[in-house]
Amino acid sequence: MAEHDYETTDVVICGCGPTGAMLSAYLGRLSVRHIVLEKEDGITTDPRGIALDEDGIRLLQGIGIYEHVYRDIGTCMQKFKFIGGTEKTLDTMPFLEMDYGTTEGGTGHIGFICHKQPTLEKHLRDIMSSSEYCQLRSNCTVSEISEDNNYTYSRYQDVNGTTHTIKSRFFIGADGKTGFTRKNYLEPLGIHMEQAHQSFYDETWVALNWTITLPTPTTHPDFPLWELGFTPQQVYDLFFPTNFRFICNPNRPAVCGRFGLPEDRLCRFEFVVRSDEDGDEMASPAKIKEVVFPYFSHTGSRYGLSRDVRFPEDCIHVLRSRPFRFAARSCNEWFHGRVVLCGDAAHVFPPFGGQGIASGFRDAVSLSWRLALLIRQPLPSPTYTPKTNHQQILQSWSRERKQQLTRSLSATIANGAFVTEHNPLKILLRDWSLYILSFLPTYRRDMRLGHRKKGMIRYEFADGMPFVPGLGGGVCVPQVYVSGWKGGRGGDEGVLFSDDVVFGRGKRGLFQVLVYIRDLNELPSAREVVSTIEQTSNGELPATEATYIIETTTTTPSPETEDTMSPVYRLATTEEFAGSPLCRGRPEPRHYNPYYLGEILGGGGVRYVIVRPDRFVYASCDSQRDLEGVVGGLVEYLRGEPLNW
C-alpha cells in the first residue's frame, strides 16, 4: 500500500476496556493524538471487575471524574472478613479482618470501592469523547499488525467489513488476555504469559453476579420474619450483609460481597471448581442452587423459630454465571519494538485482591507520559540522532511496573493462601497464631491495614529508570488535603486534593515542581529558587506552575497575594475535609495523617520536589545547587539523552 494511503496518528490503542480507556484519557490530557479501536459495539453490560483500590480511585480523580465515584460508580467496601470452618454461613466470626474503610494508605482515599464496571467505563468514555485528541471507533476488529524502526502499521475491519489501515508511532494492545495483539502478533515473536509469582496459582472458579429484589409482606406473605417485625431492607441486610467475605472453607473456597451502590442491590459470589468437576456444569442453575444457596438460608433457632428461614429464591436474579480460569501470570516481555501490552494483555491476577483493573490503570498512566515524551521527540534523521531510544524508555517502564506488579501479586497471593488452604494442621496454626497476634497493638494495626502496611511504593533503581535514586526519587508521592491561604490565589477554593493542585488543568509542563515548606518565612527565597530553575530548565518547569504547600493547618492570611504568583496552600485537617463536598458519599477520613507527605519527602526546611505525571518523585532535594543539577539532567532526558546517575 502506498504511503499516502495510510491514515496517520501518534498512537493506536487496541481495546477500550478500563485499561485502554484510562490510557486514552491520560493521553488526551497530554495532547497526544490517538485512535482507539474496539471490537464491541458498546460498553459491556457484564460487571466483571467489581473492586478498585485507592490507587485506582486516585487515577480516576486525575482525569476529573472523582465527583462520580460515590455518586453512581461505587461505594466503600469497608472490611474484608476472612471466615473459616466448613459451615455454609456468612456469619461466622472472622479470624482476620482488614479495614479498607480507613484513609491511611497515603492517597487521601479509602482503601477500596466496590464498583459497577459498566458505569465506570461509561465515565471513562465520557472523558474520551470530550477530548479533541481522541477518536474512538467501535465495531472495529484488528486483523494485522506490523512495524519498522519508526512506525507501526495496523489493519482493521469496520462494522461494514471495510478494511482500513493506520500508521502510528506506537501500537498499544489493551485487548485483554485473549486479545489479538498478544495472541496473534506477539506470541509468534516469543512473548508469552508465564508464572508471575513463586506461589503458583491456576484454578477455575465460577463467578456469579446477582441483582436482588426486596421481598415484601405483599409479594411474600408467608415469609416468617414479617411476624417478628423485620422490614424488607432489614431482611436484605441479614442475608446479604455489608463487608466482603473471603470464605476460607477447605471443602470449597469462595468469595462473597455486595458491589455497586447500596440501592443497586448487586451481589458477587465466586467459588472454586474442583479438579474433578466441569466448570460449565458448576455454573448451571442446579449446581448454583446446590453450592451457593445454602449460604442464604438461616437456622430457625437464630430467630426463635422451629424451621429454617431461606431468602426467597425468586428475589435473586442472575446477571452472570460463568466459569473463569484464574491465575497469577505475567508476560516475559511487555513490548516488542513499538508494540506494547497493557493491563490484562500483559498480566492476570487471581480474584483475591481486587488488583486487576487497578494494575491496568497503573500501566496506562505510567505509560501515557512516556508516550507523550517519545511523541515530542523527533524521529531519527541525518540531522538528529537521539542517544536514547524508545526501547530504553519502554524497558524502564516495564521494569518499574513489574516491581509494583510483584508487590500487588504478593498481597493477592497472601489473601489467596488464607482462602484456599486445605491442610487442617496449617489452618489450626493460622487461626491460633492470628488470634494470639491480635493482642499486640502493632500487629493488630498491620492486620487492619492489609496490603497497605508496606506504605507507598518505592521503586528499586535500575539503569534507565527516570528518577534520581540518591535524591529520594522513585517513591510514590502521598496525596494530602490542602486549602488555599486566605487572601491569596486559591484561598477561596475550599478543600482540595493535592494532586488536583499539582497537576491542575492548564499546566503545560510534563513534570511539575512541588515545593514543600516547613516555615512560612522561607517562602520568598523558595520562590526565587524556582524562578531561577525555570531558566535552567529552558521553560520545561515554568515557575508559574509550581505548587507551594506549607506544613501547617493554621488558617492565617497569606503574606503574598500577587495574582502573578503561584498560589500557596496549607494542609487541611480531617475535620475540614469531612465537611467539604469531597467527602460526600464516602466515609470520613479515619486515621488520616496530614503530615505524611512531609514524612515521605524527608528532611527539614524547604523540599523541592520534581514530580512525574504518574505521581512518582523524579527527585527531591533541599538546596538550589542540587536542584539545578537535577533539572539539568531532566532537561537532557526530555530531549532524548540517556539518564546516567
XYZ file of C-alpha atoms in Angstrom:
645
model
C 0.000 0.000 0.000
C 1.304 3.429 -0.898
C 2.445 5.706 1.930
C -0.322 8.235 1.292
C -2.999 5.531 1.657
C -2.357 5.189 5.391
C -4.288 7.193 7.936
C -1.779 8.610 10.411
C -1.872 9.261 14.141
C 0.536 9.175 17.071
C -0.836 6.158 18.970
C -3.294 3.367 18.249
C -4.930 1.658 21.235
C -6.466 -1.753 20.593
C -9.246 -2.304 23.128
C -11.440 0.100 25.062
C -11.904 -1.729 28.327
C -10.892 0.038 31.555
C -7.154 -0.020 30.745
C -7.478 1.220 27.173
C -9.956 3.916 28.193
C -7.739 5.107 31.043
C -4.728 5.286 28.723
C -6.805 7.276 26.245
C -7.985 9.682 28.955
C -4.438 10.475 30.081
C -3.102 10.716 26.528
C -5.828 13.263 25.855
C -4.720 15.324 28.849
C -1.178 15.192 27.462
C -2.323 16.331 23.975
C -1.312 13.100 22.234
C -3.350 12.245 19.130
C -4.651 8.681 19.220
C -7.236 6.300 17.796
C -8.940 3.635 19.912
C -10.174 0.508 18.115
C -12.809 -1.506 19.984
C -14.346 -4.682 18.536
C -17.599 -4.428 20.527
C -20.492 -2.161 19.675
C -20.655 -0.510 23.106
C -19.808 -0.848 26.754
C -20.254 -4.338 28.148
C -23.222 -4.718 30.467
C -21.474 -7.560 32.306
C -19.978 -6.330 35.619
C -16.724 -8.303 35.514
C -14.345 -6.456 37.798
C -16.012 -5.135 40.948
C -13.155 -3.912 43.181
C -10.958 -0.852 42.742
C -8.258 0.127 45.219
C -7.198 3.584 46.327
C -4.623 3.955 43.551
C -7.392 3.379 41.051
C -9.621 5.950 42.749
C -6.738 8.423 42.720
C -6.183 7.919 38.993
C -9.902 8.395 38.285
C -9.627 11.628 40.229
C -6.710 12.579 37.972
C -8.930 12.658 34.874
C -11.648 14.659 36.589
C -14.370 12.147 37.437
C -13.982 11.971 41.219
C -17.432 13.531 41.684
C -18.956 10.417 40.089
C -17.050 7.829 42.131
C -19.514 7.719 45.033
C -22.458 9.243 43.209
C -23.023 6.419 40.717
C -19.893 4.261 40.269
C -19.488 2.513 43.620
C -19.285 2.593 47.376
C -16.767 1.850 50.118
C -16.032 -1.868 50.580
C -15.365 -1.321 54.299
C -13.884 -4.532 55.744
C -12.508 -7.714 54.242
C -13.586 -10.512 56.579
C -11.805 -13.868 56.381
C -14.054 -16.576 57.820
C -13.140 -20.231 58.330
C -14.901 -23.505 59.015
C -16.973 -25.790 56.830
C -20.425 -24.439 57.681
C -22.141 -22.644 54.821
C -22.767 -19.397 56.623
C -21.663 -15.787 56.227
C -21.998 -15.006 59.941
C -19.006 -16.937 61.264
C -16.679 -14.843 63.426
C -13.737 -13.832 61.176
C -10.235 -14.952 62.106
C -8.839 -11.925 60.224
C -10.232 -8.503 59.313
C -8.723 -5.870 57.039
C -10.340 -2.448 57.291
C -10.330 -0.707 53.925
C -12.729 1.998 55.044
C -9.863 3.976 56.592
C -7.742 6.674 54.948
C -4.217 5.653 55.843
C -2.822 4.320 52.582
C -1.276 7.627 51.552
C -3.628 8.581 48.715
C -6.240 10.508 50.685
C -8.791 7.896 49.643
C -10.340 4.867 51.298
C -8.724 1.509 50.605
C -11.302 0.038 48.195
C -14.583 0.715 46.480
C -16.886 -1.960 45.061
C -17.979 -0.581 41.713
C -20.161 -1.219 38.693
C -17.764 -1.714 35.800
C -20.223 -0.632 33.080
C -20.797 2.678 34.880
C -17.071 3.110 35.445
C -16.397 2.563 31.754
C -19.167 4.973 30.786
C -17.485 7.809 32.672
C -14.096 6.925 31.212
C -15.586 7.108 27.731
C -17.245 10.426 28.536
C -13.760 11.812 29.220
C -12.509 10.313 25.963
C -15.346 11.827 23.941
C -14.673 15.272 25.400
C -11.063 15.222 24.155
C -10.136 16.661 20.776
C -7.163 14.272 20.677
C -9.149 11.010 20.846
C -11.092 9.071 18.216
C -12.993 6.019 19.473
C -14.053 3.588 16.758
C -16.374 0.778 17.835
C -17.225 -2.398 15.875
C -13.664 -2.461 14.582
C -11.622 -5.671 14.507
C -7.830 -5.560 14.165
C -6.572 -8.173 11.694
C -2.925 -7.297 11.110
C -0.025 -5.540 12.847
C 3.445 -4.825 11.522
C 6.207 -2.395 12.399
C 9.541 -0.964 11.390
C 12.064 1.132 13.316
C 9.909 4.259 13.290
C 6.254 3.260 12.884
C 3.609 0.621 13.399
C 1.089 -0.333 10.735
C -2.284 -1.795 11.693
C -5.122 -3.076 9.570
C -8.710 -3.361 10.804
C -12.217 -4.023 9.510
C -15.173 -1.840 10.455
C -18.778 -2.941 11.022
C -19.418 -2.988 7.270
C -16.404 -5.191 6.582
C -14.432 -2.363 5.007
C -10.670 -2.581 5.568
C -8.706 0.404 6.903
C -5.018 0.914 7.680
C -3.350 3.210 10.218
C 0.257 4.310 10.508
C 1.233 5.325 14.035
C 4.295 5.873 16.178
C 3.119 3.250 18.685
C 0.508 0.500 18.904
C -0.841 -0.408 22.368
C -2.509 -3.758 22.989
C -5.090 -3.245 25.746
C -7.291 -6.004 24.356
C -7.155 -8.479 27.245
C -5.620 -11.872 27.889
C -7.085 -13.422 24.720
C -6.755 -10.340 22.530
C -5.305 -10.131 19.035
C -2.198 -8.129 19.962
C -0.515 -10.766 22.089
C -2.118 -13.955 20.789
C -1.715 -13.225 17.074
C 1.192 -10.806 16.809
C 3.493 -11.053 19.820
C 3.315 -14.737 20.758
C 4.882 -15.798 17.434
C 7.696 -13.374 18.317
C 8.335 -15.150 21.646
C 6.267 -13.040 24.036
C 4.021 -15.211 26.180
C 2.368 -15.495 29.596
C 4.357 -17.254 32.294
C 4.162 -17.844 36.032
C 4.354 -14.463 37.756
C 4.886 -15.475 41.367
C 6.802 -18.142 43.266
C 3.489 -19.322 44.742
C 1.917 -20.652 41.568
C -1.871 -20.400 41.328
C -4.038 -21.607 38.465
C -7.637 -22.636 39.181
C -11.101 -22.445 37.638
C -13.766 -20.512 39.560
C -17.404 -19.786 38.846
C -18.281 -16.088 39.007
C -21.873 -15.160 39.841
C -23.457 -11.720 39.633
C -26.906 -11.248 41.111
C -29.327 -8.388 41.440
C -31.614 -8.713 44.433
C -35.261 -7.701 44.681
C -36.584 -6.937 48.138
C -39.275 -9.348 49.322
C -42.265 -7.660 50.933
C -45.252 -8.789 53.014
C -47.337 -8.337 49.865
C -45.142 -10.321 47.477
C -44.152 -12.986 50.019
C -46.849 -13.061 52.721
C -45.647 -16.397 54.149
C -42.080 -15.265 54.785
C -41.658 -15.920 58.541
C -39.652 -12.821 59.512
C -42.526 -10.405 58.906
C -44.214 -11.652 62.084
C -41.067 -10.740 64.017
C -41.203 -7.134 62.824
C -38.426 -7.176 60.235
C -38.635 -4.749 57.309
C -37.731 -5.724 53.716
C -34.458 -3.770 53.942
C -33.544 -5.447 57.227
C -34.166 -8.846 55.674
C -31.867 -7.959 52.787
C -29.159 -6.790 55.192
C -29.443 -10.017 57.197
C -28.947 -12.303 54.227
C -26.626 -10.082 52.168
C -24.539 -8.343 54.842
C -22.169 -5.455 54.233
C -18.408 -6.046 54.162
C -16.738 -8.536 51.854
C -16.368 -12.177 52.908
C -13.443 -14.402 51.975
C -14.870 -17.832 52.761
C -11.919 -20.000 53.739
C -13.858 -23.261 53.590
C -11.372 -26.090 52.924
C -14.108 -28.048 51.140
C -14.819 -25.230 48.667
C -13.238 -21.762 48.986
C -15.445 -18.849 47.972
C -15.725 -15.054 47.959
C -18.927 -13.097 48.541
C -19.990 -9.479 48.829
C -22.065 -6.587 47.573
C -20.934 -4.236 44.836
C -22.146 -1.048 43.216
C -24.297 1.462 45.077
C -26.388 0.270 48.055
C -29.632 0.909 46.172
C -28.428 -1.266 43.261
C -28.519 -4.378 45.492
C -25.895 -6.190 43.430
C -24.074 -9.217 44.806
C -20.989 -11.149 43.664
C -20.387 -14.777 44.664
C -17.385 -16.743 43.404
C -16.435 -20.308 44.244
C -13.715 -22.710 43.192
C -14.323 -25.584 40.770
C -12.645 -28.769 41.954
C -10.307 -30.680 39.670
C -12.874 -33.463 39.094
C -15.675 -31.025 38.208
C -16.692 -29.331 34.975
C -16.781 -25.525 35.083
C -19.772 -25.131 32.766
C -21.784 -27.666 34.752
C -20.904 -25.977 38.048
C -22.209 -22.675 36.622
C -25.610 -24.246 35.875
C -28.713 -23.255 37.906
C -28.932 -26.707 39.517
C -25.361 -26.575 40.796
C -25.694 -22.958 41.925
C -28.719 -23.962 43.966
C -26.732 -26.819 45.499
C -23.463 -24.983 46.177
C -24.407 -21.342 46.806
C -27.984 -21.066 48.032
C -27.284 -22.772 51.399
C -25.292 -19.622 52.331
C -28.556 -17.687 52.150
C -30.505 -19.966 54.469
C -30.522 -19.301 58.229
C -31.345 -21.712 61.013
C -34.725 -21.079 62.607
C -33.147 -21.114 66.081
C -31.450 -17.837 65.209
C -34.880 -16.192 65.291
C -36.584 -18.492 67.803
C -38.389 -20.330 65.006
C -38.868 -24.048 64.526
C -37.893 -24.118 60.851
C -35.089 -22.678 58.756
C -35.502 -19.323 57.021
C -34.365 -19.092 53.405
C -34.193 -15.892 51.397
C -36.804 -16.151 48.605
C -35.133 -17.599 45.529
C -37.403 -15.690 43.162
C -35.887 -12.453 44.533
C -32.423 -13.479 43.291
C -31.926 -12.625 39.617
C -28.848 -13.963 37.815
C -26.895 -11.447 35.746
C -23.946 -13.739 35.169
C -22.925 -17.314 35.915
C -19.728 -18.282 34.138
C -16.566 -20.269 34.817
C -13.242 -18.430 34.594
C -9.649 -19.550 34.789
C -7.910 -17.523 37.486
C -4.123 -17.420 37.516
C -1.134 -15.320 38.544
C 0.662 -14.782 35.262
C 2.681 -12.090 33.541
C 4.258 -11.818 30.108
C 8.002 -12.371 29.858
C 8.183 -9.088 27.916
C 5.616 -6.301 27.775
C 6.617 -4.812 24.447
C 8.312 -5.559 21.153
C 9.671 -2.619 19.210
C 6.803 -0.132 19.128
C 4.026 -2.580 20.073
C 3.214 -2.508 23.798
C 0.977 -4.621 26.051
C -1.100 -3.084 28.839
C -3.431 -4.421 31.531
C -4.800 -7.966 31.206
C -2.960 -8.378 27.915
C 0.298 -8.233 29.920
C -0.678 -9.806 33.249
C -3.574 -11.545 35.010
C -4.483 -11.852 38.690
C -6.382 -14.383 40.791
C -9.529 -12.975 42.478
C -8.177 -12.345 45.957
C -7.010 -8.755 45.985
C -9.050 -6.622 43.603
C -5.912 -5.689 41.661
C -6.862 -6.436 38.057
C -8.349 -3.094 36.983
C -6.132 -1.043 39.305
C -2.974 -2.623 37.852
C -4.183 -1.874 34.345
C -4.762 1.734 35.398
C -1.210 1.962 36.759
C 0.147 0.527 33.499
C -1.799 3.077 31.497
C -0.883 6.185 33.474
C 2.815 5.363 33.749
C 2.905 4.557 30.025
C 0.963 7.650 28.935
C 3.582 10.234 29.868
C 6.378 8.164 28.334
C 4.440 8.002 25.072
C 3.916 11.763 25.272
C 7.651 12.208 25.805
C 8.523 9.956 22.856
C 5.993 11.657 20.568
C 7.579 15.021 21.400
C 10.983 13.804 20.272
C 11.662 13.856 16.512
C 12.266 10.585 14.732
C 15.908 9.796 13.878
C 17.183 11.742 10.886
C 20.546 12.717 9.409
C 20.447 15.917 11.493
C 19.012 14.469 14.707
C 20.076 11.243 16.376
C 18.889 10.842 19.978
C 21.252 8.968 22.281
C 18.367 7.111 23.842
C 15.537 5.354 22.033
C 12.042 4.153 22.618
C 13.197 0.653 23.586
C 15.146 2.024 26.550
C 12.238 4.176 27.722
C 9.730 1.331 27.364
C 12.132 -1.038 29.113
C 12.318 1.287 32.113
C 8.516 1.449 32.107
C 8.096 -2.316 32.162
C 10.785 -2.732 34.849
C 9.033 -0.274 37.131
C 5.640 -1.788 36.503
C 6.863 -5.309 37.135
C 8.177 -4.202 40.532
C 4.762 -2.891 41.526
C 3.087 -5.912 39.954
C 5.213 -8.194 42.142
C 4.110 -6.274 45.215
C 0.433 -6.407 44.229
C 0.682 -10.107 43.425
C 2.320 -10.814 46.775
C -0.626 -9.270 48.608
C -3.088 -11.082 46.362
C -1.351 -14.443 46.797
C -1.230 -13.917 50.581
C -5.007 -13.400 50.613
C -5.402 -16.433 48.390
C -3.312 -18.561 50.748
C -5.840 -17.852 53.500
C -8.807 -18.611 51.274
C -7.576 -21.801 49.604
C -5.726 -23.551 52.434
C -6.821 -27.207 52.775
C -4.375 -28.633 55.317
C -6.158 -28.956 58.729
C -2.933 -28.500 60.718
C -1.963 -25.356 58.805
C -5.482 -23.986 59.252
C -5.293 -24.586 63.005
C -1.871 -22.920 63.271
C -3.035 -19.990 61.117
C -6.135 -19.301 63.168
C -4.433 -19.560 66.549
C -1.382 -17.528 65.543
C -3.588 -14.721 64.220
C -5.680 -14.830 67.382
C -2.621 -14.514 69.617
C -1.004 -11.810 67.495
C -4.227 -9.791 67.556
C -3.426 -8.878 71.170
C -0.302 -6.981 70.025
C -1.221 -3.370 69.067
C 1.379 -3.104 66.294
C 0.365 -6.351 64.679
C -3.317 -5.528 65.106
C -2.707 -2.321 63.139
C -0.841 -4.268 60.445
C -3.759 -6.675 60.117
C -6.167 -3.755 59.776
C -4.040 -2.168 57.067
C -3.794 -5.303 54.925
C -1.556 -4.737 51.897
C -1.236 -1.020 52.786
C 1.085 -1.765 55.718
C 4.093 -1.568 53.379
C 3.384 2.100 52.736
C 3.888 3.974 49.484
C 5.534 2.001 46.695
C 9.208 2.819 46.205
C 10.946 1.561 43.077
C 14.358 -0.051 43.282
C 16.594 1.721 40.793
C 17.856 0.054 37.621
C 19.632 1.584 34.638
C 17.421 3.903 32.625
C 14.710 4.415 35.231
C 13.611 8.062 35.165
C 14.336 9.140 38.722
C 17.353 10.120 40.808
C 17.910 7.306 43.343
C 20.225 9.315 45.598
C 17.767 12.185 45.942
C 14.583 10.461 47.056
C 13.444 9.535 43.568
C 11.263 6.547 42.753
C 8.773 6.872 45.616
C 5.069 7.420 45.022
C 4.083 10.886 46.250
C 1.452 10.765 49.009
C -1.675 12.788 48.430
C -2.968 15.063 51.173
C -5.836 17.502 51.611
C -4.952 21.171 51.164
C -6.599 24.567 51.372
C -5.561 27.895 49.875
C -4.278 30.734 52.081
C -6.909 33.324 52.881
C -6.440 36.433 50.806
C -4.204 34.753 48.229
C -4.792 32.877 44.961
C -6.557 29.630 45.764
C -7.775 30.940 49.100
C -11.443 30.666 48.188
C -11.320 27.217 46.583
C -12.085 25.299 49.758
C -10.532 21.913 50.497
C -8.738 20.265 47.577
C -6.760 17.122 46.854
C -3.071 17.957 46.477
C -2.893 16.140 43.112
C -5.503 18.497 41.709
C -3.301 21.410 42.697
C -0.027 19.943 41.432
C -1.455 18.622 38.141
C -4.210 21.173 37.605
C -5.690 21.700 34.173
C -3.958 24.279 32.038
C -0.465 23.355 33.163
C 1.743 22.601 30.186
C 4.798 21.124 31.865
C 5.148 17.342 31.589
C 6.833 17.244 35.009
C 5.771 19.508 37.870
C 7.557 21.222 40.766
C 6.151 20.818 44.272
C 7.720 22.982 46.979
C 7.068 21.724 50.500
C 7.901 24.336 53.142
C 8.042 23.869 56.915
C 8.480 27.564 57.796
C 6.455 30.290 56.097
C 9.401 32.695 56.319
C 11.228 30.575 53.720
C 8.569 31.155 51.073
C 10.154 34.251 49.395
C 13.550 32.579 48.947
C 11.881 29.407 47.683
C 10.088 31.446 45.030
C 13.421 32.921 43.891
C 14.952 29.445 43.586
C 12.034 28.227 41.481
C 12.278 31.293 39.211
C 15.950 30.510 38.660
C 15.126 26.899 37.860
C 12.664 27.964 35.159
C 15.586 29.473 33.265
C 17.771 26.400 33.829
C 15.020 24.130 32.513
C 14.568 26.154 29.327
C 10.892 26.528 30.154
C 10.227 22.850 30.929
C 9.413 23.763 34.559
C 7.521 27.078 34.478
C 7.720 28.976 37.765
C 4.047 29.935 37.493
C 3.105 26.234 37.528
C 4.998 25.403 40.729
C 2.904 24.375 43.729
C 3.734 25.583 47.254
C 2.439 23.703 50.294
C 3.154 24.955 53.817
C 3.339 22.318 56.543
C 0.714 23.808 58.810
C -3.024 23.556 59.332
C -3.208 27.132 60.696
C -5.537 29.418 58.746
C -3.537 32.662 58.937
C -3.646 35.070 55.983
C -1.084 34.717 53.221
C 1.741 37.297 53.258
C 1.682 37.420 49.447
C -1.366 37.932 47.309
C 0.005 38.946 43.911
C -2.022 37.280 41.151
C 1.114 36.678 39.073
C 2.470 34.262 41.650
C 1.597 30.609 42.083
C -0.934 30.107 44.864
C 0.195 28.863 48.256
C -1.614 26.082 50.086
C -1.616 24.767 53.613
C -2.534 21.335 54.904
C -6.226 20.828 55.582
C -7.458 18.956 58.630
C -9.568 15.825 58.860
C -12.487 17.911 60.056
C -12.197 20.346 57.138
C -12.202 17.505 54.618
C -15.132 15.777 56.343
C -17.161 18.975 55.991
C -16.263 19.544 52.352
C -18.032 18.349 49.174
C -15.125 15.953 48.566
C -16.363 13.771 51.430
C -19.920 13.329 50.164
C -20.873 9.688 49.793
C -17.697 8.309 51.312
C -16.608 7.610 54.912
C -14.959 10.370 56.864
C -11.150 10.052 56.785
C -10.280 7.841 59.744
C -6.561 7.535 60.612
C -5.657 10.259 58.102
C -2.189 11.764 58.606
C -1.899 15.265 57.077
C 1.876 15.234 57.621
C 2.507 12.018 55.683
C 3.641 13.955 52.615
C 6.426 15.650 54.580
C 7.411 12.365 56.220
C 7.883 10.657 52.865
C 9.728 13.588 51.302
C 12.052 13.756 54.321
C 14.414 16.440 55.530
C 13.692 19.809 57.129
C 13.208 23.293 55.773
C 12.290 23.527 52.082
C 11.964 20.462 49.857
C 11.984 20.985 46.114
C 10.287 18.003 44.531
C 10.061 17.262 40.831
C 7.027 15.033 40.316
C 6.346 12.793 37.329
C 2.831 12.660 35.810
C 2.318 9.174 37.291
C 2.670 10.658 40.817
C 6.218 9.382 41.422
C 9.132 11.521 42.577
C 11.771 12.231 39.949
C 13.982 13.877 42.570
C 13.658 15.651 45.912
C 16.297 18.000 47.310
C 16.714 20.892 49.733
C 19.297 23.115 48.036
C 19.385 25.207 44.909
C 22.648 23.584 43.855
C 21.225 20.057 43.945
C 18.047 21.232 42.263
C 19.970 22.842 39.390
C 21.893 19.616 38.825
C 18.686 17.590 38.829
C 16.966 19.948 36.424
C 19.929 19.821 34.044
C 19.683 16.034 33.895
C 15.919 16.172 33.449
C 16.164 18.568 30.502
C 18.640 16.250 28.805
C 16.304 13.304 29.392
C 13.350 15.172 27.915
C 15.493 15.880 24.843
C 16.360 12.227 24.322
C 19.603 11.890 26.272
C 20.060 8.749 28.421
C 19.887 9.035 32.194
C 23.183 8.290 33.896
C 23.201 8.509 37.697
